[in-house]
């Protein structure tokens, strides 16, 4: 058997010198040996094209045929393509890539179409003897291609030879299938990886201007194309948000395609699935852009956001029939990622816009407070001054009615003064121009002073005041006037939001991180969790403004909604922190609120 492993001389030539029986034996031995070598080779190859290329060479050499060709049926099943060839078949037959429609009536295409073997014997055009055997490469009912074998002999292939070749054809079919499966698996894995990577990359971009361009750039790595565009629906038309491969960028930007009733885009909208056309020139009514070269293959994938189609990715190739179901699937998977990214970028854009608008509104609000505060203060000073002068005029002496009227005017003016001052405080806090004069102060004394200031109001409302731990508080570096304001606002609120007969407790303690903490506790209506942060914003009020009673320390008395904003501004200017705790708001059960103010003992920063 050693001789058979050597480079393969044609078995006919070796067999010619031997008696008939021996010659047949040698030929069969060589055929079997070739078959076994081919079989081994088949298991090692993973690329179907490579595999066929090597197999035809081995068979042609091993069996000593004039020509061996391996044909494959195209994915669409309409043509047979010569995938690999070895030897001399004469003329065009030698050229791999040759494509024959399955209905062309040639021996190979008939075998591919019917799955039946074909055999013929005779002579070539130049009267050389020849025989042809075409075997189907099939798996079950599916014909994947054909193995074409031509010998120089004028008689048909022997039974043994055919058996061996049939066996080989069976092995080749299985090997092709395996290689295809392997390759598909590889491709799938590669695509899954790149889709994941693309998704990650796209979702990291929040720029709506640049994103469609990146989408197309990345799409090219999974579905090759000549031209491609992201088209977004804009009312009754589709406009090009981005494109690649268009010769004139400026003109491409202006493309607007009106959506007609029978538009293919509407099919995408209806089916929510990708669609592809083999040849748009065969589609009646297909609208071509006159300045663009005709690309015959078209593939469209819908961009779906929350079950709504917002546009599509449209991909084209020059030649007809270029896209496959796999491409459509890929484009569709890709479009899903792209749609999410586009939606994220859109939402981000809207959020930014809303934020900018809010910022602008906030500035306008600050400006309004500042202007109103300043403009009101001057006439108020005048009114206050004149009213005080009026009180001293002899003409009003002994006139009780006039006195009451003037007292009322003055108390109204004082209240207005307080509001205007609060507005000015807030505008200073907003513009960070609040002046803080730090000096060591007895904070307990300041808080007790505030409590004393409101003693009358509390008596009037039958509220009990309890203080605890204030006398023992140390000195802190702070601005006494500002702290007076801060705790006044807290105490006024505690009085305002606690019904008559309730109690207010004010405690003070040094806490372990070098700070003092004052807590103002009331047995009032309490505050819902949803409002506990927001009440520190300017003008924020939880109840309905119109139902507030108007007195400053009356139950649910009115206020401009500035007290807590000022309290927070002052606390923060001291490097401290203010917050509220309350189980919720309930006017019947009055769960109460606890306002905590924590201030550092020493000036920070
Ligand atoms: P206002 O001038 O309305 O009192 P504030 O800024 O002082 O403005 O308070 C804002 C809102 O916070 C109040 O309208 C009220 O709804 C709520 N609030 C403040 N303090 C208390 C409290 N002790 N108990 C219940 N609600 C309070």
Coordinates of C-alpha atoms and ligand atoms in Angstrom, one line a residue:
X1 CA 0.0 0.0 0.0
X2 CA 3.0 2.3 0.3
X3 CA 2.9 3.2 -3.3
X4 CA -0.6 4.6 -2.8
X5 CA 0.6 7.2 -0.3
X6 CA 3.1 8.5 -2.8
X7 CA 2.0 11.4 -5.1
X8 CA -0.8 9.9 -7.1
X9 CA -0.1 8.7 -10.6
X10 CA -3.4 8.2 -12.6
X11 CA -4.6 4.7 -11.8
X12 CA -5.4 4.1 -15.4
X13 CA -1.8 4.4 -16.4
X14 CA -0.6 2.0 -13.7
X15 CA -3.4 -0.4 -14.3
X16 CA -2.8 -0.4 -18.1
X17 CA 0.4 -2.5 -17.7
X18 CA -1.4 -5.1 -15.5
X19 CA -3.7 -8.0 -16.3
X20 CA -7.4 -6.9 -16.3
X21 CA -8.3 -8.3 -12.8
X22 CA -5.2 -6.8 -11.2
X23 CA -5.7 -3.5 -12.9
X24 CA -9.3 -3.3 -11.4
X25 CA -8.0 -4.2 -8.0
X26 CA -5.3 -1.5 -8.1
X27 CA -7.8 1.1 -9.3
X28 CA -10.2 0.2 -6.5
X29 CA -7.5 0.3 -3.9
X30 CA -6.4 3.7 -5.1
X31 CA -10.0 4.9 -5.1
X32 CA -10.6 3.7 -1.6
X33 CA -7.4 5.2 -0.4
X34 CA -8.3 8.6 -2.0
X35 CA -11.8 8.3 -0.4
X36 CA -10.3 7.7 3.0
X37 CA -7.9 10.7 2.6
X38 CA -10.7 12.9 1.4
X39 CA -12.8 11.8 4.3
X40 CA -10.1 12.7 6.8
X41 CA -9.6 16.0 5.1
X42 CA -13.3 16.8 5.3
X43 CA -13.3 16.6 9.1
X44 CA -10.6 19.2 9.4
X45 CA -12.0 22.0 7.3
X46 CA -14.4 24.6 8.6
X47 CA -14.8 26.9 5.6
X48 CA -17.1 25.4 2.9
X49 CA -15.3 27.1 0.0
X50 CA -11.9 25.9 1.2
X51 CA -13.3 22.5 1.8
X52 CA -14.6 22.1 -1.7
X53 CA -11.5 23.6 -3.3
X54 CA -9.3 20.9 -1.6
X55 CA -11.7 18.1 -2.2
X56 CA -12.0 18.5 -5.9
X57 CA -8.2 18.6 -6.3
X58 CA -7.9 15.4 -4.2
X59 CA -10.5 13.6 -6.2
X60 CA -9.3 14.7 -9.5
X61 CA -5.7 13.6 -8.6
X62 CA -6.7 10.4 -6.8
X63 CA -9.2 9.2 -9.4
X64 CA -7.3 10.5 -12.3
X65 CA -10.3 12.3 -13.8
X66 CA -10.0 15.0 -16.5
X67 CA -12.2 17.3 -14.5
X68 CA -13.9 17.5 -11.2
X69 CA -16.3 20.4 -10.3
X70 CA -18.3 21.1 -7.1
X71 CA -21.5 23.0 -7.6
X72 CA -23.6 24.6 -4.9
X73 CA -27.2 25.7 -5.1
X74 CA -27.6 29.4 -4.1
X75 CA -29.4 30.3 -0.9
X76 CA -32.4 31.4 -2.8
X77 CA -32.4 28.1 -4.7
X78 CA -32.6 29.5 -8.2
X79 CA -29.1 28.9 -9.5
X80 CA -26.2 26.5 -9.3
X81 CA -22.7 28.1 -8.9
X82 CA -19.5 26.4 -9.7
X83 CA -17.7 26.7 -6.3
X84 CA -14.5 24.8 -7.0
X85 CA -13.0 23.1 -10.0
X86 CA -9.9 21.0 -10.8
X87 CA -8.6 19.7 -14.0
X88 CA -9.5 20.6 -17.6
X89 CA -13.1 20.7 -18.6
X90 CA -12.5 23.0 -21.4
X91 CA -13.5 26.7 -21.9
X92 CA -15.8 28.4 -19.4
X93 CA -16.4 25.2 -17.4
X94 CA -13.2 25.7 -15.7
X95 CA -14.1 29.0 -14.1
X96 CA -15.3 28.9 -10.5
X97 CA -18.0 31.4 -10.0
X98 CA -19.9 30.3 -13.1
X99 CA -23.6 30.7 -12.4
X100 CA -26.3 28.7 -14.1
X101 CA -30.0 29.1 -13.6
X102 CA -31.6 25.9 -12.3
X103 CA -33.9 25.8 -15.2
X104 CA -31.1 26.0 -17.8
X105 CA -31.5 22.3 -18.7
X106 CA -27.8 21.4 -18.3
X107 CA -26.9 18.2 -16.7
X108 CA -25.6 19.8 -13.4
X109 CA -28.6 22.1 -13.0
X110 CA -30.9 19.1 -13.6
X111 CA -29.2 17.1 -10.9
X112 CA -29.3 20.1 -8.6
X113 CA -33.0 20.6 -9.4
X114 CA -34.2 17.0 -9.2
X115 CA -31.6 15.4 -6.9
X116 CA -31.2 12.5 -9.4
X117 CA -27.8 11.3 -10.7
X118 CA -26.8 11.9 -14.3
X119 CA -24.5 9.8 -16.3
X120 CA -23.4 9.9 -20.0
X121 CA -20.6 8.5 -22.1
X122 CA -19.4 9.3 -25.6
X123 CA -16.8 11.6 -27.1
X124 CA -15.9 15.3 -26.8
X125 CA -16.1 17.8 -29.7
X126 CA -12.5 16.9 -30.7
X127 CA -13.5 13.2 -30.7
X128 CA -11.8 12.3 -27.5
X129 CA -13.6 9.6 -25.5
X130 CA -15.3 11.0 -22.4
X131 CA -17.8 10.0 -19.7
X132 CA -19.6 12.3 -17.3
X133 CA -21.1 11.5 -13.9
X134 CA -22.9 14.1 -11.9
X135 CA -23.9 13.2 -8.4
X136 CA -26.2 15.2 -6.1
X137 CA -24.7 16.6 -2.9
X138 CA -27.8 16.0 -0.7
X139 CA -28.8 15.9 2.9
X140 CA -32.2 14.2 3.2
X141 CA -34.5 15.9 0.7
X142 CA -32.4 19.0 0.4
X143 CA -30.0 19.2 -2.6
X144 CA -27.1 21.4 -1.7
X145 CA -25.3 21.1 -4.9
X146 CA -23.6 18.5 -7.3
X147 CA -20.3 16.8 -7.8
X148 CA -19.4 16.8 -11.5
X149 CA -16.9 14.2 -12.6
X150 CA -15.5 13.8 -16.1
X151 CA -13.2 11.0 -17.2
X152 CA -11.2 10.4 -20.4
X153 CA -12.7 7.0 -20.8
X154 CA -15.4 6.4 -23.4
X155 CA -17.4 4.1 -21.2
X156 CA -19.6 4.8 -18.2
X157 CA -18.2 4.7 -14.7
X158 CA -18.0 1.2 -13.1
X159 CA -20.4 0.1 -10.4
X160 CA -17.7 0.1 -7.8
X161 CA -16.4 3.5 -8.8
X162 CA -19.9 4.9 -8.6
X163 CA -20.5 3.4 -5.2
X164 CA -17.3 4.9 -3.9
X165 CA -18.1 8.3 -5.5
X166 CA -21.6 8.2 -4.1
X167 CA -20.2 7.6 -0.7
X168 CA -17.8 10.5 -1.1
X169 CA -20.7 12.8 -2.3
X170 CA -22.6 11.9 0.9
X171 CA -19.6 12.7 3.1
X172 CA -19.0 15.9 1.2
X173 CA -22.6 17.0 1.7
X174 CA -22.4 16.3 5.5
X175 CA -19.1 18.2 5.7
X176 CA -20.5 21.2 3.9
X177 CA -23.5 21.2 6.2
X178 CA -21.2 21.0 9.2
X179 CA -18.9 23.7 7.9
X180 CA -22.0 25.9 7.2
X181 CA -23.3 25.4 10.7
X182 CA -19.9 26.1 12.2
X183 CA -19.6 29.2 10.1
X184 CA -23.1 30.4 10.9
X185 CA -22.4 29.9 14.6
X186 CA -19.2 31.9 14.3
X187 CA -20.9 34.6 12.3
X188 CA -23.7 34.7 14.8
X189 CA -21.4 35.0 17.7
X190 CA -19.4 37.7 16.0
X191 CA -22.5 39.6 15.2
X192 CA -24.0 39.2 18.7
X193 CA -20.7 40.5 20.0
X194 CA -20.6 43.5 17.7
X195 CA -24.3 44.3 18.2
X196 CA -23.7 44.3 21.9
X197 CA -20.7 46.5 21.5
X198 CA -22.6 48.8 19.1
X199 CA -25.5 49.0 21.6
X200 CA -23.1 50.0 24.3
X201 CA -21.4 52.6 22.2
X202 CA -24.6 54.1 20.8
X203 CA -26.3 54.3 24.2
X204 CA -23.3 56.2 25.5
X205 CA -23.9 59.0 23.0
X206 CA -26.5 61.5 23.9
X207 CA -25.9 64.0 21.1
X208 CA -28.9 63.9 18.8
X209 CA -26.9 65.7 16.0
X210 CA -24.1 63.2 15.9
X211 CA -25.9 60.0 16.7
X212 CA -27.6 59.1 13.4
X213 CA -24.2 59.4 11.7
X214 CA -22.6 57.1 14.2
X215 CA -25.4 54.6 13.7
X216 CA -24.7 54.4 10.0
X217 CA -21.0 54.1 10.5
X218 CA -21.5 51.1 12.8
X219 CA -24.2 49.5 10.6
X220 CA -21.6 49.3 7.8
X221 CA -19.7 46.8 10.0
X222 CA -22.6 44.3 10.1
X223 CA -24.5 44.9 6.8
X224 CA -22.4 46.1 3.9
X225 CA -24.0 48.8 1.7
X226 CA -23.3 51.4 -0.9
X227 CA -25.8 54.0 0.4
X228 CA -27.6 54.2 3.7
X229 CA -29.7 56.7 5.5
X230 CA -31.5 57.2 8.8
X231 CA -34.9 58.6 7.9
X232 CA -37.1 60.1 10.6
X233 CA -40.8 60.7 10.2
X234 CA -41.6 64.4 10.2
X235 CA -45.4 64.7 10.0
X236 CA -46.4 63.5 6.5
X237 CA -42.9 63.0 5.2
X238 CA -39.6 61.3 5.9
X239 CA -36.6 63.4 6.2
X240 CA -32.9 62.3 6.0
X241 CA -31.4 62.7 9.5
X242 CA -28.1 61.3 8.4
X243 CA -26.7 59.5 5.4
X244 CA -23.6 57.7 4.1
X245 CA -22.6 57.1 0.5
X246 CA -24.6 60.0 -1.0
X247 CA -22.6 62.0 -3.5
X248 CA -23.9 65.4 -2.4
X249 CA -24.2 65.9 1.3
X250 CA -26.0 69.2 1.1
X251 CA -28.6 67.9 -1.2
X252 CA -29.0 64.7 0.8
X253 CA -29.9 66.7 3.9
X254 CA -32.8 68.3 2.0
X255 CA -34.3 65.1 0.9
X256 CA -37.9 64.9 2.1
X257 CA -40.0 62.0 0.9
X258 CA -43.7 62.4 1.2
X259 CA -45.3 59.3 2.6
X260 CA -47.9 58.2 0.1
X261 CA -50.8 55.8 0.9
X262 CA -49.1 52.8 -0.7
X263 CA -45.6 53.7 0.6
X264 CA -43.3 50.8 1.6
X265 CA -42.6 52.7 4.8
X266 CA -46.2 52.2 5.8
X267 CA -45.7 48.5 5.4
X268 CA -42.8 48.8 7.9
X269 CA -45.0 50.8 10.2
X270 CA -47.8 48.1 9.9
X271 CA -45.6 45.0 10.2
X272 CA -42.9 46.4 12.5
X273 CA -40.6 44.1 10.6
X274 CA -37.8 44.7 8.2
X275 CA -38.5 44.5 4.5
X276 CA -36.2 44.0 1.5
X277 CA -36.6 44.3 -2.3
X278 CA -34.4 42.5 -4.8
X279 CA -34.9 45.1 -7.5
X280 CA -36.6 48.4 -7.0
X281 CA -36.6 49.1 -10.7
X282 CA -39.2 46.4 -11.0
X283 CA -41.4 47.9 -8.3
X284 CA -44.2 50.0 -9.9
X285 CA -44.2 53.5 -8.5
X286 CA -40.8 53.3 -6.7
X287 CA -39.6 56.8 -6.4
X288 CA -36.0 57.3 -7.5
X289 CA -34.0 60.4 -6.6
X290 CA -33.0 61.7 -10.0
X291 CA -29.4 62.8 -9.0
X292 CA -28.6 59.5 -7.4
X293 CA -27.3 56.5 -9.2
X294 CA -29.8 53.7 -9.2
X295 CA -29.2 51.1 -6.5
X296 CA -31.4 48.2 -7.2
X297 CA -31.4 46.3 -3.9
X298 CA -33.2 48.0 -1.0
X299 CA -33.6 47.0 2.7
X300 CA -35.6 48.9 5.2
X301 CA -35.7 48.4 9.0
X302 CA -38.2 50.3 11.2
X303 CA -37.0 52.4 14.1
X304 CA -39.4 51.5 16.9
X305 CA -39.7 53.5 20.1
X306 CA -42.2 52.3 22.7
X307 CA -44.2 50.5 20.0
X308 CA -44.3 53.6 17.8
X309 CA -42.3 53.7 14.5
X310 CA -40.4 56.9 14.4
X311 CA -38.6 56.3 11.1
X312 CA -36.5 53.7 9.4
X313 CA -33.0 52.8 8.4
X314 CA -32.8 52.5 4.6
X315 CA -30.0 50.6 3.1
X316 CA -29.2 50.1 -0.7
X317 CA -26.8 48.1 -2.9
X318 CA -26.1 48.6 -6.5
X319 CA -26.7 45.1 -7.7
X320 CA -30.0 43.4 -7.7
X321 CA -30.8 40.7 -5.1
X322 CA -28.0 41.7 -2.8
X323 CA -29.8 41.4 0.5
X324 CA -30.7 38.2 2.3
X325 CA -33.0 37.3 5.2
X326 CA -29.9 37.4 7.4
X327 CA -29.1 41.0 6.4
X328 CA -32.7 41.9 7.2
X329 CA -32.5 40.3 10.6
X330 CA -29.3 42.1 11.4
X331 CA -30.5 45.4 10.2
X332 CA -33.5 45.0 12.3
X333 CA -31.6 44.0 15.5
X334 CA -29.4 47.0 14.8
X335 CA -32.3 49.3 14.3
X336 CA -33.7 48.3 17.7
X337 CA -30.4 49.4 19.3
X338 CA -30.3 52.6 17.3
X339 CA -33.9 53.5 18.1
X340 CA -33.2 53.2 21.8
X341 CA -30.2 55.4 21.5
X342 CA -32.1 57.9 19.4
X343 CA -34.9 58.1 22.0
X344 CA -32.4 58.4 24.9
X345 CA -30.7 61.3 23.1
X346 CA -34.0 62.9 22.4
X347 CA -35.1 62.7 26.0
X348 CA -31.8 64.0 27.1
X349 CA -32.1 66.9 24.7
X350 CA -35.6 67.7 26.0
X351 CA -34.4 67.4 29.6
X352 CA -31.5 69.8 28.9
X353 CA -33.9 72.2 27.2
X354 CA -36.3 72.0 30.2
X355 CA -33.5 72.5 32.6
X356 CA -32.2 75.6 30.7
X357 CA -35.8 77.0 30.7
X358 CA -36.1 76.4 34.4
X359 CA -32.8 78.0 35.0
X360 CA -33.9 81.0 33.0
X361 CA -37.2 81.1 34.9
X362 CA -35.4 80.9 38.2
X363 CA -33.2 83.8 37.2
X364 CA -36.2 85.8 36.3
X365 CA -37.8 85.0 39.6
X366 CA -34.7 86.1 41.5
X367 CA -34.6 89.3 39.5
X368 CA -38.3 89.9 40.2
X369 CA -37.8 89.4 44.0
X370 CA -34.8 91.8 44.0
X371 CA -36.6 94.5 42.0
X372 CA -39.9 94.2 43.9
X373 CA -38.1 94.2 47.2
X374 CA -36.1 97.4 46.4
X375 CA -39.0 99.2 44.8
X376 CA -41.4 98.5 47.6
X377 CA -39.1 99.5 50.4
X378 CA -38.8 103.2 49.6
X379 CA -42.5 104.0 49.4
X380 CA -43.1 101.8 52.5
X381 CA -40.5 103.8 54.4
X382 CA -42.3 107.0 53.4
X383 CA -45.7 105.6 54.5
X384 CA -44.3 104.4 57.8
X385 CA -42.6 107.8 58.4
X386 CA -45.7 109.8 57.7
X387 CA -47.9 107.6 59.7
X388 CA -45.6 107.9 62.7
X389 CA -45.7 111.7 62.2
X390 CA -49.5 111.6 62.0
X391 CA -49.7 109.8 65.3
X392 CA -47.9 112.7 67.0
X393 CA -50.1 115.5 65.6
X394 CA -52.1 117.3 68.3
X395 CA -55.2 117.2 66.1
X396 CA -55.5 113.4 66.7
X397 CA -54.9 113.6 70.5
X398 CA -57.8 112.1 72.3
X399 CA -59.4 110.8 69.1
X400 CA -59.7 107.1 69.8
X401 CA -61.0 106.2 66.3
X402 CA -58.2 108.0 64.5
X403 CA -55.7 106.3 66.9
X404 CA -57.0 102.9 66.1
X405 CA -56.9 103.6 62.3
X406 CA -53.3 104.8 62.6
X407 CA -52.3 101.8 64.7
X408 CA -53.8 99.5 62.1
X409 CA -52.0 101.3 59.3
X410 CA -48.7 101.1 61.2
X411 CA -49.1 97.4 62.0
X412 CA -49.9 96.6 58.3
X413 CA -46.9 98.6 57.2
X414 CA -44.7 96.7 59.6
X415 CA -45.9 93.4 58.3
X416 CA -45.3 94.6 54.7
X417 CA -41.8 95.7 55.9
X418 CA -41.1 92.2 57.2
X419 CA -42.2 90.7 53.8
X420 CA -40.1 93.2 51.9
X421 CA -37.1 92.4 54.1
X422 CA -37.6 88.7 53.6
X423 CA -37.6 89.3 49.8
X424 CA -34.4 91.2 50.1
X425 CA -32.9 88.5 52.3
X426 CA -33.8 85.9 49.7
X427 CA -32.4 87.9 46.9
X428 CA -29.1 88.3 48.8
X429 CA -29.1 84.5 49.4
X430 CA -29.7 83.9 45.7
X431 CA -27.0 86.2 44.6
X432 CA -24.7 84.9 47.4
X433 CA -24.2 88.4 48.7
X434 CA -25.5 87.7 52.2
X435 CA -23.1 89.3 54.6
X436 CA -22.3 87.0 57.6
X437 CA -20.5 88.7 60.5
X438 CA -19.0 85.9 62.5
X439 CA -18.4 86.4 66.2
X440 CA -18.6 84.1 69.2
X441 CA -22.2 84.1 70.4
X442 CA -24.2 82.3 73.0
X443 CA -26.5 80.4 70.7
X444 CA -28.8 79.3 73.6
X445 CA -29.4 82.9 74.5
X446 CA -30.3 83.8 70.9
X447 CA -32.8 81.0 70.7
X448 CA -34.3 81.9 74.1
X449 CA -34.5 85.5 72.9
X450 CA -36.6 84.4 69.9
X451 CA -38.9 82.3 72.2
X452 CA -39.4 85.4 74.4
X453 CA -40.3 87.5 71.3
X454 CA -43.1 85.1 70.5
X455 CA -44.3 84.5 74.1
X456 CA -47.3 86.8 73.6
X457 CA -48.4 85.2 70.4
X458 CA -48.2 81.8 72.0
X459 CA -50.2 82.9 75.0
X460 CA -52.8 84.3 72.6
X461 CA -53.1 80.9 71.0
X462 CA -52.8 78.9 74.2
X463 CA -49.7 77.1 73.1
X464 CA -47.3 75.7 75.6
X465 CA -43.6 76.4 75.1
X466 CA -41.0 73.9 76.4
X467 CA -37.3 74.6 76.1
X468 CA -34.6 72.1 77.0
X469 CA -30.9 72.2 77.0
X470 CA -30.6 75.7 75.6
X471 CA -28.8 77.2 78.7
X472 CA -26.0 74.7 78.5
X473 CA -25.1 75.4 74.9
X474 CA -21.6 76.7 74.3
X475 CA -20.6 79.7 72.2
X476 CA -20.5 79.3 68.5
X477 CA -18.9 81.4 65.8
X478 CA -21.9 82.9 64.0
X479 CA -23.9 86.0 63.0
X480 CA -26.3 86.7 65.9
X481 CA -28.7 88.8 63.8
X482 CA -29.0 86.2 61.1
X483 CA -29.5 83.4 63.7
X484 CA -32.3 85.5 65.3
X485 CA -33.9 85.6 61.9
X486 CA -33.4 81.9 61.2
X487 CA -35.1 80.8 64.5
X488 CA -37.8 83.4 64.2
X489 CA -38.9 81.9 61.0
X490 CA -38.9 78.4 62.5
X491 CA -40.8 79.5 65.6
X492 CA -43.4 81.5 63.6
X493 CA -44.0 78.4 61.5
X494 CA -44.3 76.1 64.5
X495 CA -46.9 78.6 66.0
X496 CA -48.7 78.9 62.6
X497 CA -49.1 75.2 61.9
X498 CA -50.0 74.1 65.4
X499 CA -53.6 74.3 66.5
X500 CA -54.6 76.2 69.7
X501 CA -53.7 74.3 72.9
X502 CA -50.8 72.6 71.3
X503 CA -47.2 72.7 72.4
X504 CA -43.8 73.7 71.0
X505 CA -40.6 72.3 72.3
X506 CA -37.2 73.8 71.5
X507 CA -34.1 71.7 72.4
X508 CA -30.4 72.3 72.1
X509 CA -27.5 69.9 72.3
X510 CA -23.9 69.6 71.3
X511 CA -23.5 66.8 68.9
X512 CA -20.4 64.7 68.6
X513 CA -19.0 66.1 65.4
X514 CA -18.3 69.6 66.8
X515 CA -21.6 71.1 66.2
X516 CA -24.7 72.3 68.0
X517 CA -28.1 71.1 67.0
X518 CA -31.3 73.0 67.8
X519 CA -34.6 71.2 67.2
X520 CA -37.9 73.0 67.0
X521 CA -40.7 70.5 67.7
X522 CA -44.4 71.2 67.3
X523 CA -47.6 69.3 67.7
X524 CA -49.0 70.7 64.5
X525 CA -50.5 69.4 61.3
X526 CA -47.2 67.9 60.1
X527 CA -45.7 67.7 56.6
X528 CA -46.1 65.1 53.9
X529 CA -42.8 63.3 52.9
X530 CA -43.3 64.6 49.3
X531 CA -43.0 68.2 50.5
X532 CA -40.2 67.8 53.0
X533 CA -37.4 68.9 50.6
X534 CA -39.5 71.3 48.6
X535 CA -40.7 73.5 51.4
X536 CA -37.2 75.0 51.6
X537 CA -37.6 76.4 48.1
X538 CA -38.7 80.0 47.6
X539 CA -42.4 80.6 47.5
X540 CA -43.2 76.9 48.0
X541 CA -46.3 76.3 50.1
X542 CA -48.1 73.0 50.7
X543 CA -51.6 74.2 51.4
X544 CA -53.8 76.3 49.1
X545 CA -52.7 79.9 49.5
X546 CA -56.3 81.3 49.3
X547 CA -57.5 79.3 52.3
X548 CA -54.7 80.6 54.6
X549 CA -55.9 83.0 57.3
X550 CA -54.0 86.2 57.1
X551 CA -52.5 86.8 60.6
X552 CA -48.8 86.1 61.0
X553 CA -49.2 83.8 64.0
X554 CA -52.8 82.7 63.5
X555 CA -53.4 79.0 63.0
X556 CA -52.4 78.4 59.3
X557 CA -51.7 82.1 59.0
X558 CA -50.6 83.5 55.6
X559 CA -47.0 84.0 54.6
X560 CA -45.2 84.6 51.3
X561 CA -43.4 81.2 51.4
X562 CA -40.0 82.6 52.0
X563 CA -39.3 81.8 55.7
X564 CA -37.8 78.4 55.2
X565 CA -35.8 79.5 52.1
X566 CA -34.2 82.2 54.3
X567 CA -33.7 79.7 57.1
X568 CA -31.9 77.4 54.8
X569 CA -29.8 80.2 53.2
X570 CA -28.7 81.4 56.6
X571 CA -27.9 77.9 57.9
X572 CA -25.8 77.1 54.8
X573 CA -24.0 80.5 55.0
X574 CA -22.8 79.2 58.4
X575 CA -21.7 75.9 56.9
X576 CA -24.6 74.1 58.6
X577 CA -27.5 71.9 57.6
X578 CA -31.3 72.2 58.1
X579 CA -33.9 69.5 57.6
X580 CA -37.3 68.4 58.7
X581 CA -38.8 65.2 60.0
X582 CA -42.5 64.6 60.1
X583 CA -44.7 61.4 59.9
X584 CA -46.9 63.2 57.4
X585 CA -49.6 65.9 57.2
X586 CA -52.9 65.3 59.0
X587 CA -54.9 68.2 60.4
X588 CA -57.1 65.8 62.5
X589 CA -54.4 63.8 64.3
X590 CA -51.7 66.5 64.2
X591 CA -48.6 64.3 64.0
X592 CA -46.3 67.3 64.3
X593 CA -42.9 68.3 62.7
X594 CA -39.4 68.5 63.9
X595 CA -37.1 71.1 62.3
X596 CA -33.4 70.4 62.9
X597 CA -30.7 73.0 62.5
X598 CA -27.1 71.8 62.9
X599 CA -24.4 74.5 63.0
X600 CA -20.7 74.0 63.4
X601 CA -19.1 75.4 66.6
X602 CA -16.3 77.0 64.6
X603 CA -16.5 78.9 61.4
X604 CA -15.8 76.6 58.5
X605 CA -14.1 77.5 55.1
Ligands
LIG1 P1 -44.8 80.4 54.7 O1 -44.6 81.8 54.6 O2 -45.8 79.8 53.8 O3 -44.9 79.9 56.1 P2 -42.3 79.0 54.8 O4 -41.2 78.9 53.8 O5 -42.0 79.4 56.1 O6 -43.4 79.8 54.1 O7 -42.9 77.5 54.8 C1 -43.2 76.9 53.6 C2 -44.3 75.9 53.8 O8 -43.9 74.8 54.6 C3 -45.5 76.4 54.5 O9 -46.4 77.0 53.6 C4 -46.1 75.2 55.2 O10 -46.9 74.5 54.2 C5 -44.9 74.3 55.4 N1 -44.5 74.4 56.8 C6 -43.4 75.1 57.3 N2 -43.3 74.9 58.7 C7 -44.2 74.0 59.0 C8 -44.6 73.4 60.2 N3 -44.0 73.6 61.4 N4 -45.6 72.5 60.2 C9 -46.3 72.2 59.1 N5 -46.0 72.8 57.9 C10 -45.0 73.7 57.9

